[in-house]
């Protein structure tokens, strides 16, 4: 087991560079299955989840090689449509290979996916989309088997909830379908625009990505292309909170400030200063007042406040003056970090999808558990501000989404390190 130890009380100062977005890299890698030829991808963060996707692609017949600052994915005709269960079970985003496999090879078989334990996380919307495109879905013994005869057929699909990966999966499946597909009530996340740009670079015909209706006109074939992945807005948001929680001043480089609007708005409401750099690729975050102000946060699909920033923001609000209310409207069970923050002296109570955070004057270092990726990051942030030493157990969760998290924090003046334990 990996743990991250943090000695609290050190103010963060300096500059940090944000990686390419994990949640854009994963669907973009999966999309390579659709093409004949080689794609050159820059800005792919070599995180644990990304390594799982790369191994998945290799198991599905693609070759993946590193070339200085890019990775090359060569894909072409192959009969392989079975996703290895050991990989699928490690990451929910492995589902993203299903749409491309179905479109390109007419069949996709895999186990029900794993990932962070933050709610039921059904896959009905993915399957509804595939079925509407003409596929047949069979579920037996925990395995999903989806097939179609010949090409998929364009259709009009309404999503009951704007699911990010369902939108991506259906959009990818529709690229090689016969005719036109409309995805209505589609998710609008920047990562979906990035994927659509990549797919269009490969020859797809997609319009409307980033709005609530996406149109895909099916094409006969697609080829490899070059692409630079957008910056990770969640990693950026996490470092913005790190600056605020330590009363520091950090310039967060390689960001798209527009993607950070909801997080920036909330930080400003609390009294954190956020200045957008003149070049629009950085933000300078500083906290000058003694205590931040409480505020209310509700997670929503983009452009609302991201659920992936909820835990980190809760850590920050646990030290604010006054009472804050956090409503988690995306996932039904994403408050597992509350017990851990309370073990550090926070005063948070949960009722259903709402949490009441009564600000305390200080947190105390403790041994706590990373229950999922973002919860783990939140506990490290709490540890940075706490009195004494904090040990975040099960820190391997953090490595799924943050590259060199402890090292980057150290470069800003934090005292924290990784430790392998039994
Ligand atoms: C993606 C992100 C994840 C983020 C989440 C919400 C990736 C790889 N992961 O996850 O980091 O936390 O968006 O911003 O991009 N739902 C259904 N049926 C489905 C699919 C989803 O009911 O078929 C529900 C889920 O249970 C959840 C909600 O829709 O309550 C949102 O989930 P979704 O947007 O699908 O999240 P992911 O795409 O899994």
CSV table of C-alpha atoms and ligand atoms in Angstrom, one decimal:
chain,number,residue,atom,x,y,z
A,1,UNK,CA,0.0,0.0,0.0
A,2,UNK,CA,1.2,3.5,-0.8
A,3,UNK,CA,0.7,6.4,1.5
A,4,UNK,CA,1.5,10.1,1.3
A,5,UNK,CA,2.8,11.8,4.4
A,6,UNK,CA,2.3,15.5,4.9
A,7,UNK,CA,3.8,17.9,7.4
A,8,UNK,CA,1.3,20.7,7.7
A,9,UNK,CA,1.8,24.4,8.0
A,10,UNK,CA,4.0,25.2,5.0
A,11,UNK,CA,2.9,28.0,2.8
A,12,UNK,CA,3.0,27.2,-1.0
A,13,UNK,CA,4.7,29.6,-3.3
A,14,UNK,CA,5.9,29.4,-6.9
A,15,UNK,CA,4.8,28.0,-10.2
A,16,UNK,CA,3.4,24.7,-11.2
A,17,UNK,CA,2.7,23.3,-14.7
A,18,UNK,CA,-0.5,21.4,-15.3
A,19,UNK,CA,-0.6,18.2,-17.3
A,20,UNK,CA,-2.9,17.2,-20.2
A,21,UNK,CA,-6.4,16.2,-19.1
A,22,UNK,CA,-6.8,12.6,-18.0
A,23,UNK,CA,-10.5,12.7,-18.9
A,24,UNK,CA,-9.6,13.9,-22.4
A,25,UNK,CA,-6.7,11.5,-22.9
A,26,UNK,CA,-8.7,8.4,-22.0
A,27,UNK,CA,-11.4,8.7,-24.7
A,28,UNK,CA,-8.9,10.0,-27.2
A,29,UNK,CA,-6.7,6.9,-26.8
A,30,UNK,CA,-9.8,4.7,-27.1
A,31,UNK,CA,-10.8,6.6,-30.3
A,32,UNK,CA,-7.6,5.5,-32.0
A,33,UNK,CA,-9.3,2.1,-32.5
A,34,UNK,CA,-11.6,3.8,-35.1
A,35,UNK,CA,-8.7,4.8,-37.4
A,36,UNK,CA,-6.4,3.1,-39.9
A,37,UNK,CA,-2.9,4.5,-39.4
A,38,UNK,CA,-0.9,6.2,-36.7
A,39,UNK,CA,-2.0,9.0,-34.4
A,40,UNK,CA,0.5,11.3,-32.7
A,41,UNK,CA,-0.7,12.4,-29.4
A,42,UNK,CA,0.9,15.1,-27.3
A,43,UNK,CA,0.0,16.1,-23.7
A,44,UNK,CA,-1.0,12.6,-22.7
A,45,UNK,CA,-0.3,12.3,-18.9
A,46,UNK,CA,1.2,8.9,-18.2
A,47,UNK,CA,-1.0,8.4,-15.1
A,48,UNK,CA,-2.0,4.9,-13.8
A,49,UNK,CA,-5.4,5.2,-15.5
A,50,UNK,CA,-3.8,6.1,-18.8
A,51,UNK,CA,-1.4,3.2,-18.6
A,52,UNK,CA,-4.4,0.9,-18.1
A,53,UNK,CA,-6.0,2.3,-21.3
A,54,UNK,CA,-2.7,1.9,-23.2
A,55,UNK,CA,-2.5,-1.8,-22.1
A,56,UNK,CA,-6.1,-2.1,-23.2
A,57,UNK,CA,-5.3,-0.8,-26.7
A,58,UNK,CA,-2.4,-3.1,-27.0
A,59,UNK,CA,-4.6,-6.1,-26.0
A,60,UNK,CA,-7.0,-4.9,-28.7
A,61,UNK,CA,-4.3,-5.1,-31.4
A,62,UNK,CA,-2.9,-1.5,-31.5
A,63,UNK,CA,0.7,-0.7,-31.0
A,64,UNK,CA,1.6,2.2,-28.7
A,65,UNK,CA,5.1,3.7,-28.6
A,66,UNK,CA,6.7,6.7,-26.9
A,67,UNK,CA,8.4,9.3,-29.1
A,68,UNK,CA,10.1,12.2,-27.3
A,69,UNK,CA,7.2,14.4,-26.2
A,70,UNK,CA,4.5,12.4,-27.9
A,71,UNK,CA,3.0,8.9,-27.9
A,72,UNK,CA,2.2,7.2,-31.2
A,73,UNK,CA,-0.8,4.9,-31.5
A,74,UNK,CA,-0.9,2.7,-34.5
A,75,UNK,CA,-4.2,1.0,-35.2
A,76,UNK,CA,-5.7,-0.9,-38.1
A,77,UNK,CA,-7.8,-3.9,-39.0
A,78,UNK,CA,-8.0,-6.5,-36.2
A,79,UNK,CA,-10.4,-9.2,-35.1
A,80,UNK,CA,-9.9,-8.6,-31.4
A,81,UNK,CA,-13.0,-7.3,-29.7
A,82,UNK,CA,-12.6,-8.8,-26.1
A,83,UNK,CA,-11.5,-6.3,-23.5
A,84,UNK,CA,-9.4,-8.1,-20.8
A,85,UNK,CA,-11.3,-8.3,-17.6
A,86,UNK,CA,-8.4,-7.5,-15.3
A,87,UNK,CA,-8.0,-4.1,-17.1
A,88,UNK,CA,-11.8,-3.4,-17.3
A,89,UNK,CA,-12.2,-4.0,-13.6
A,90,UNK,CA,-9.5,-1.5,-12.7
A,91,UNK,CA,-11.1,1.5,-14.4
A,92,UNK,CA,-14.6,2.6,-15.4
A,93,UNK,CA,-13.3,4.6,-18.3
A,94,UNK,CA,-12.3,1.3,-20.0
A,95,UNK,CA,-15.9,1.3,-21.1
A,96,UNK,CA,-14.8,3.9,-23.7
A,97,UNK,CA,-13.3,1.2,-25.9
A,98,UNK,CA,-16.8,-0.3,-26.4
A,99,UNK,CA,-18.2,2.4,-28.8
A,100,UNK,CA,-15.1,2.3,-31.0
A,101,UNK,CA,-14.9,-1.5,-31.1
A,102,UNK,CA,-18.6,-1.8,-32.0
A,103,UNK,CA,-18.2,0.8,-34.8
A,104,UNK,CA,-15.0,-0.6,-36.2
A,105,UNK,CA,-15.2,-4.4,-35.5
A,106,UNK,CA,-18.9,-4.9,-35.0
A,107,UNK,CA,-18.6,-6.4,-31.6
A,108,UNK,CA,-17.4,-5.5,-28.1
A,109,UNK,CA,-17.2,-7.8,-25.1
A,110,UNK,CA,-16.1,-6.9,-21.6
A,111,UNK,CA,-16.7,-7.3,-17.9
A,112,UNK,CA,-18.8,-4.6,-16.1
A,113,UNK,CA,-16.3,-1.8,-15.4
A,114,UNK,CA,-14.6,-0.8,-12.1
A,115,UNK,CA,-13.3,2.5,-11.0
A,116,UNK,CA,-13.8,4.9,-8.0
A,117,UNK,CA,-16.5,3.8,-5.6
A,118,UNK,CA,-18.6,7.0,-5.6
A,119,UNK,CA,-22.0,5.7,-6.4
A,120,UNK,CA,-23.9,3.1,-8.4
A,121,UNK,CA,-22.6,4.3,-11.7
A,122,UNK,CA,-24.8,2.4,-14.1
A,123,UNK,CA,-24.1,2.1,-17.8
A,124,UNK,CA,-27.7,2.1,-19.1
A,125,UNK,CA,-27.2,5.3,-21.1
A,126,UNK,CA,-24.2,3.9,-23.0
A,127,UNK,CA,-26.2,0.8,-23.8
A,128,UNK,CA,-29.3,2.8,-24.7
A,129,UNK,CA,-27.2,4.7,-27.2
A,130,UNK,CA,-25.6,1.6,-28.8
A,131,UNK,CA,-29.1,-0.1,-29.0
A,132,UNK,CA,-30.5,3.0,-30.8
A,133,UNK,CA,-27.7,2.8,-33.3
A,134,UNK,CA,-28.8,-0.8,-34.1
A,135,UNK,CA,-26.6,-2.9,-31.8
A,136,UNK,CA,-27.8,-5.9,-29.7
A,137,UNK,CA,-26.7,-6.0,-26.1
A,138,UNK,CA,-26.5,-9.2,-24.0
A,139,UNK,CA,-25.5,-9.2,-20.4
A,140,UNK,CA,-24.6,-12.5,-18.8
A,141,UNK,CA,-22.5,-13.6,-15.8
A,142,UNK,CA,-21.2,-10.0,-15.3
A,143,UNK,CA,-20.1,-9.7,-18.9
A,144,UNK,CA,-21.5,-7.4,-21.6
A,145,UNK,CA,-21.6,-8.6,-25.2
A,146,UNK,CA,-22.6,-6.0,-27.8
A,147,UNK,CA,-22.8,-6.7,-31.5
A,148,UNK,CA,-24.1,-5.4,-34.7
A,149,UNK,CA,-24.4,-6.8,-38.2
A,150,UNK,CA,-22.5,-4.7,-40.6
A,151,UNK,CA,-22.5,-0.9,-39.9
A,152,UNK,CA,-24.3,0.9,-37.2
A,153,UNK,CA,-27.2,3.1,-38.3
A,154,UNK,CA,-27.5,6.8,-37.3
A,155,UNK,CA,-30.3,7.6,-34.9
A,156,UNK,CA,-31.7,10.3,-32.6
A,157,UNK,CA,-30.7,9.6,-29.0
A,158,UNK,CA,-31.9,11.5,-26.0
A,159,UNK,CA,-29.8,11.1,-22.8
A,160,UNK,CA,-31.8,11.2,-19.6
A,161,UNK,CA,-28.7,12.7,-17.9
A,162,UNK,CA,-25.8,14.4,-19.7
A,163,UNK,CA,-23.4,11.6,-18.9
A,164,UNK,CA,-19.8,12.5,-20.0
A,165,UNK,CA,-18.6,9.0,-21.0
A,166,UNK,CA,-22.0,8.0,-22.5
A,167,UNK,CA,-21.9,11.1,-24.7
A,168,UNK,CA,-18.3,10.2,-25.8
A,169,UNK,CA,-19.0,6.5,-26.3
A,170,UNK,CA,-22.1,7.2,-28.5
A,171,UNK,CA,-20.3,10.0,-30.4
A,172,UNK,CA,-17.4,7.6,-31.2
A,173,UNK,CA,-19.8,4.7,-32.2
A,174,UNK,CA,-21.7,7.1,-34.5
A,175,UNK,CA,-18.7,8.3,-36.4
A,176,UNK,CA,-18.6,5.2,-38.7
A,177,UNK,CA,-22.4,4.7,-38.7
A,178,UNK,CA,-24.5,4.9,-41.8
A,179,UNK,CA,-26.4,8.2,-41.8
A,180,UNK,CA,-26.7,10.9,-39.2
A,181,UNK,CA,-26.9,10.7,-35.4
A,182,UNK,CA,-28.1,13.3,-33.0
A,183,UNK,CA,-27.2,13.1,-29.3
A,184,UNK,CA,-29.6,15.2,-27.4
A,185,UNK,CA,-29.0,16.4,-23.8
A,186,UNK,CA,-25.4,15.6,-24.4
A,187,UNK,CA,-22.8,16.5,-21.9
A,188,UNK,CA,-21.0,19.8,-22.6
A,189,UNK,CA,-17.6,19.2,-20.9
A,190,UNK,CA,-14.5,20.6,-22.6
A,191,UNK,CA,-13.1,17.1,-22.8
A,192,UNK,CA,-16.0,16.2,-25.2
A,193,UNK,CA,-15.0,19.1,-27.5
A,194,UNK,CA,-11.4,17.9,-27.4
A,195,UNK,CA,-12.5,14.4,-28.3
A,196,UNK,CA,-14.7,15.7,-31.1
A,197,UNK,CA,-11.7,17.8,-32.5
A,198,UNK,CA,-9.5,14.7,-32.4
A,199,UNK,CA,-12.2,12.6,-34.2
A,200,UNK,CA,-12.7,15.3,-36.8
A,201,UNK,CA,-9.0,15.4,-37.3
A,202,UNK,CA,-9.2,11.7,-38.1
A,203,UNK,CA,-11.9,12.4,-40.7
A,204,UNK,CA,-15.2,12.2,-38.7
A,205,UNK,CA,-17.9,14.8,-39.2
A,206,UNK,CA,-19.1,16.0,-35.8
A,207,UNK,CA,-20.7,19.4,-35.0
A,208,UNK,CA,-22.2,20.8,-31.8
A,209,UNK,CA,-19.7,19.3,-29.4
A,210,UNK,CA,-19.7,21.5,-26.3
A,211,UNK,CA,-23.5,22.2,-26.7
A,212,UNK,CA,-26.4,20.0,-25.6
A,213,UNK,CA,-27.0,18.6,-29.1
A,214,UNK,CA,-24.3,16.9,-31.0
A,215,UNK,CA,-24.7,15.9,-34.7
A,216,UNK,CA,-22.5,13.1,-36.1
A,217,UNK,CA,-22.6,12.4,-39.9
A,218,UNK,CA,-21.3,9.0,-40.4
A,219,UNK,CA,-18.2,8.5,-42.6
A,220,UNK,CA,-16.8,5.3,-44.3
A,221,UNK,CA,-13.3,5.4,-42.7
A,222,UNK,CA,-11.0,7.4,-40.6
A,223,UNK,CA,-7.2,7.8,-40.5
A,224,UNK,CA,-4.6,8.7,-37.9
A,225,UNK,CA,-3.9,12.3,-37.0
A,226,UNK,CA,-1.9,14.6,-34.6
A,227,UNK,CA,-3.5,16.1,-31.6
A,228,UNK,CA,-2.5,18.0,-28.4
A,229,UNK,CA,-4.7,17.2,-25.4
A,230,UNK,CA,-6.2,20.1,-23.4
A,231,UNK,CA,-4.9,20.9,-19.9
A,232,UNK,CA,-6.4,19.1,-16.9
A,233,UNK,CA,-8.9,21.5,-15.3
A,234,UNK,CA,-9.3,19.3,-12.2
A,235,UNK,CA,-5.5,19.1,-11.6
A,236,UNK,CA,-5.5,22.9,-12.0
A,237,UNK,CA,-8.4,23.4,-9.6
A,238,UNK,CA,-6.7,21.1,-7.1
A,239,UNK,CA,-3.5,23.3,-7.1
A,240,UNK,CA,-5.6,26.4,-6.9
A,241,UNK,CA,-7.1,25.1,-3.7
A,242,UNK,CA,-3.7,24.0,-2.5
A,243,UNK,CA,-2.5,27.6,-2.8
A,244,UNK,CA,-5.6,28.9,-1.0
A,245,UNK,CA,-5.6,26.4,1.9
A,246,UNK,CA,-2.0,27.1,2.7
A,247,UNK,CA,-2.4,30.9,2.5
A,248,UNK,CA,0.1,30.9,-0.3
A,249,UNK,CA,0.6,32.4,-3.8
A,250,UNK,CA,0.9,30.0,-6.7
A,251,UNK,CA,0.9,30.6,-10.5
A,252,UNK,CA,-0.8,27.7,-12.1
A,253,UNK,CA,0.5,27.4,-15.7
A,254,UNK,CA,-0.8,25.6,-18.8
A,255,UNK,CA,-4.5,26.1,-18.0
A,256,UNK,CA,-7.5,27.3,-20.0
A,257,UNK,CA,-9.0,29.8,-17.6
A,258,UNK,CA,-12.4,29.6,-19.2
A,259,UNK,CA,-12.6,25.9,-18.2
A,260,UNK,CA,-11.9,27.0,-14.6
A,261,UNK,CA,-14.7,29.6,-14.3
A,262,UNK,CA,-16.9,27.8,-11.8
A,263,UNK,CA,-14.0,27.0,-9.5
A,264,UNK,CA,-12.6,30.5,-9.9
A,265,UNK,CA,-16.0,32.0,-9.0
A,266,UNK,CA,-16.3,30.0,-5.9
A,267,UNK,CA,-12.8,30.7,-4.7
A,268,UNK,CA,-13.4,34.4,-5.2
A,269,UNK,CA,-16.6,34.2,-3.2
A,270,UNK,CA,-14.6,32.7,-0.4
A,271,UNK,CA,-12.1,35.6,-0.6
A,272,UNK,CA,-9.3,34.0,-2.6
A,273,UNK,CA,-7.7,36.2,-5.2
A,274,UNK,CA,-7.5,34.7,-8.7
A,275,UNK,CA,-5.9,36.7,-11.5
A,276,UNK,CA,-6.0,35.4,-15.0
A,277,UNK,CA,-2.6,35.8,-16.8
A,278,UNK,CA,-2.4,38.2,-19.7
A,279,UNK,CA,-1.7,35.3,-22.1
A,280,UNK,CA,-4.8,33.4,-20.9
A,281,UNK,CA,-2.8,30.3,-20.1
A,282,UNK,CA,-2.2,30.8,-16.4
A,283,UNK,CA,-3.9,31.8,-13.2
A,284,UNK,CA,-2.3,33.4,-10.2
A,285,UNK,CA,-4.0,32.3,-7.0
A,286,UNK,CA,-3.3,33.9,-3.6
A,287,UNK,CA,-4.9,34.1,-0.2
A,288,UNK,CA,-4.2,37.2,1.8
A,289,UNK,CA,-7.1,37.4,4.3
A,290,UNK,CA,-6.7,35.5,7.5
A,291,UNK,CA,-9.8,33.3,7.2
A,292,UNK,CA,-11.8,32.6,4.1
A,293,UNK,CA,-15.6,33.0,4.0
A,294,UNK,CA,-18.1,30.2,4.0
A,295,UNK,CA,-20.1,29.7,0.8
A,296,UNK,CA,-22.5,27.2,-0.9
A,297,UNK,CA,-21.5,24.8,-3.6
A,298,UNK,CA,-23.7,22.6,-5.8
A,299,UNK,CA,-22.0,20.2,-8.2
A,300,UNK,CA,-23.5,20.1,-11.7
A,301,UNK,CA,-22.6,18.9,-15.2
A,302,UNK,CA,-20.4,21.4,-17.0
A,303,UNK,CA,-20.4,24.5,-17.0
A,304,UNK,CA,-21.6,23.9,-13.4
A,305,UNK,CA,-19.2,23.3,-10.5
A,306,UNK,CA,-17.4,20.0,-11.2
A,307,UNK,CA,-18.1,17.0,-8.9
A,308,UNK,CA,-14.4,16.1,-9.3
A,309,UNK,CA,-13.6,19.3,-7.3
A,310,UNK,CA,-16.1,18.8,-4.6
A,311,UNK,CA,-13.9,17.0,-2.1
A,312,UNK,CA,-11.0,19.4,-2.4
A,313,UNK,CA,-13.4,22.4,-2.0
A,314,UNK,CA,-14.9,20.8,1.1
A,315,UNK,CA,-11.4,20.5,2.6
A,316,UNK,CA,-11.0,24.3,2.0
A,317,UNK,CA,-14.4,25.2,3.3
A,318,UNK,CA,-13.8,23.1,6.5
A,319,UNK,CA,-11.4,25.9,7.5
A,320,UNK,CA,-13.6,28.9,6.4
A,321,UNK,CA,-15.4,31.2,8.8
A,322,UNK,CA,-19.1,30.3,9.0
A,323,UNK,CA,-21.3,27.5,7.7
A,324,UNK,CA,-21.2,26.2,4.1
A,325,UNK,CA,-23.6,23.9,2.3
A,326,UNK,CA,-22.4,21.5,-0.4
A,327,UNK,CA,-24.9,19.6,-2.6
A,328,UNK,CA,-23.6,16.7,-4.7
A,329,UNK,CA,-26.1,16.4,-7.5
A,330,UNK,CA,-24.0,14.3,-9.9
A,331,UNK,CA,-23.1,11.2,-7.9
A,332,UNK,CA,-25.3,9.8,-5.1
A,333,UNK,CA,-22.5,8.6,-2.9
A,334,UNK,CA,-19.6,11.0,-3.0
A,335,UNK,CA,-19.1,12.0,0.6
A,336,UNK,CA,-16.8,9.2,1.8
A,337,UNK,CA,-14.1,11.8,2.5
A,338,UNK,CA,-16.3,13.5,5.2
A,339,UNK,CA,-15.5,10.9,7.9
A,340,UNK,CA,-11.8,11.3,7.1
A,341,UNK,CA,-11.9,15.1,7.2
A,342,UNK,CA,-13.8,14.9,10.5
A,343,UNK,CA,-11.1,12.7,11.8
A,344,UNK,CA,-8.8,15.6,11.2
A,345,UNK,CA,-11.0,17.9,13.3
A,346,UNK,CA,-13.4,19.2,10.6
A,347,UNK,CA,-17.1,19.6,11.5
A,348,UNK,CA,-19.1,18.3,8.6
A,349,UNK,CA,-22.4,16.5,8.7
A,350,UNK,CA,-24.1,14.7,5.8
A,351,UNK,CA,-27.8,14.2,5.0
A,352,UNK,CA,-28.6,12.6,1.7
A,353,UNK,CA,-26.9,14.5,-1.1
A,354,UNK,CA,-26.2,17.6,1.1
A,355,UNK,CA,-23.3,18.3,3.5
A,356,UNK,CA,-23.2,21.0,6.1
A,357,UNK,CA,-19.6,22.3,6.7
A,358,UNK,CA,-19.2,24.3,9.9
A,359,UNK,CA,-15.9,26.0,9.6
A,360,UNK,CA,-13.3,25.2,12.3
A,361,UNK,CA,-10.2,27.3,13.2
A,362,UNK,CA,-7.7,24.5,12.5
A,363,UNK,CA,-7.4,20.9,11.4
A,364,UNK,CA,-5.1,18.4,13.1
A,365,UNK,CA,-2.9,15.8,11.4
A,366,UNK,CA,-4.2,12.3,11.5
A,367,UNK,CA,-4.0,8.9,9.7
A,368,UNK,CA,-6.8,8.9,7.1
A,369,UNK,CA,-7.8,6.9,4.1
A,370,UNK,CA,-8.1,8.0,0.5
A,371,UNK,CA,-11.5,6.4,-0.4
A,372,UNK,CA,-11.2,7.5,-4.1
A,373,UNK,CA,-9.0,9.6,-6.4
A,374,UNK,CA,-10.3,13.1,-5.6
A,375,UNK,CA,-11.0,12.3,-2.0
A,376,UNK,CA,-7.4,11.3,-1.7
A,377,UNK,CA,-6.2,14.6,-3.1
A,378,UNK,CA,-8.5,16.5,-0.8
A,379,UNK,CA,-7.0,14.8,2.3
A,380,UNK,CA,-3.5,15.7,1.1
A,381,UNK,CA,-4.7,19.3,0.8
A,382,UNK,CA,-6.2,19.2,4.3
A,383,UNK,CA,-2.9,17.8,5.5
A,384,UNK,CA,-1.0,20.8,4.0
A,385,UNK,CA,-3.0,23.1,6.2
A,386,UNK,CA,-3.3,20.9,9.3
A,387,UNK,CA,-1.2,21.1,12.5
A,388,UNK,CA,1.2,18.2,12.7
A,389,UNK,CA,1.6,15.2,10.4
A,390,UNK,CA,-1.0,13.6,8.2
A,391,UNK,CA,-0.7,10.2,6.6
A,392,UNK,CA,-3.0,9.5,3.7
A,393,UNK,CA,-3.3,5.8,3.3
A,394,UNK,CA,-4.3,4.1,0.0
A,395,UNK,CA,-2.6,6.9,-1.9
A,396,UNK,CA,-2.5,4.7,-5.1
A,397,UNK,CA,-5.9,6.1,-5.8
A,398,UNK,CA,-4.2,9.6,-6.2
A,399,UNK,CA,-1.8,8.2,-8.8
A,400,UNK,CA,-4.8,7.4,-11.0
A,401,UNK,CA,-5.3,11.1,-11.7
A,402,UNK,CA,-2.3,13.1,-10.5
A,403,UNK,CA,1.2,12.8,-12.0
A,404,UNK,CA,3.9,13.3,-9.3
A,405,UNK,CA,1.4,15.0,-6.9
A,406,UNK,CA,3.7,15.0,-3.9
A,407,UNK,CA,6.7,16.1,-6.0
A,408,UNK,CA,4.8,19.0,-7.5
A,409,UNK,CA,3.6,20.1,-4.1
A,410,UNK,CA,7.2,19.8,-2.8
A,411,UNK,CA,8.4,22.1,-5.6
A,412,UNK,CA,6.0,24.7,-4.2
A,413,UNK,CA,7.4,24.4,-0.7
A,414,UNK,CA,5.2,21.7,0.8
A,415,UNK,CA,6.8,19.0,3.0
A,416,UNK,CA,5.3,15.8,1.8
A,417,UNK,CA,6.5,12.4,0.5
A,418,UNK,CA,5.3,9.0,-0.6
A,419,UNK,CA,5.9,5.9,1.4
A,420,UNK,CA,5.4,2.3,0.5
A,421,UNK,CA,3.8,0.4,3.4
A,422,UNK,CA,2.7,-3.2,4.0
B,1,LIG,C1,-16.9,11.3,-16.0
B,1,LIG,C2,-15.5,11.6,-15.6
B,1,LIG,C3,-15.5,11.7,-14.0
B,1,LIG,C4,-16.5,12.7,-13.6
B,1,LIG,C5,-17.8,12.5,-14.2
B,1,LIG,C6,-18.8,13.6,-13.9
B,1,LIG,C7,-14.2,10.5,-17.3
B,1,LIG,C8,-13.3,9.4,-17.7
B,1,LIG,N1,-14.7,10.5,-16.0
B,1,LIG,O1,-17.3,10.1,-15.5
B,1,LIG,O2,-14.1,12.0,-13.6
B,1,LIG,O3,-16.6,12.6,-12.2
B,1,LIG,O4,-17.7,12.4,-15.6
B,1,LIG,O5,-18.3,14.8,-14.3
B,1,LIG,O6,-14.4,11.4,-18.0
B,1,LIG,N2,-25.2,7.6,-15.3
B,1,LIG,C9,-26.3,6.8,-15.5
B,1,LIG,N3,-26.2,5.9,-16.5
B,1,LIG,C10,-25.2,5.9,-17.3
B,1,LIG,C11,-24.1,6.7,-17.1
B,1,LIG,C12,-24.1,7.6,-16.1
B,1,LIG,O7,-27.2,6.9,-14.7
B,1,LIG,O8,-25.2,5.0,-18.3
B,1,LIG,C13,-25.2,8.6,-14.1
B,1,LIG,C14,-24.1,8.3,-13.1
B,1,LIG,O9,-24.5,7.3,-12.2
B,1,LIG,C15,-23.9,9.6,-12.4
B,1,LIG,C16,-24.2,10.6,-13.6
B,1,LIG,O10,-24.8,9.9,-14.6
B,1,LIG,O11,-24.8,9.8,-11.4
B,1,LIG,C17,-22.9,11.2,-14.2
B,1,LIG,O12,-22.0,10.3,-14.6
B,1,LIG,P1,-21.2,10.4,-15.9
B,1,LIG,O13,-21.2,11.8,-16.4
B,1,LIG,O14,-21.5,9.2,-16.7
B,1,LIG,O15,-19.7,10.1,-15.3
B,1,LIG,P2,-18.6,9.3,-16.0
B,1,LIG,O16,-18.7,9.6,-17.5
B,1,LIG,O17,-18.5,8.0,-15.5
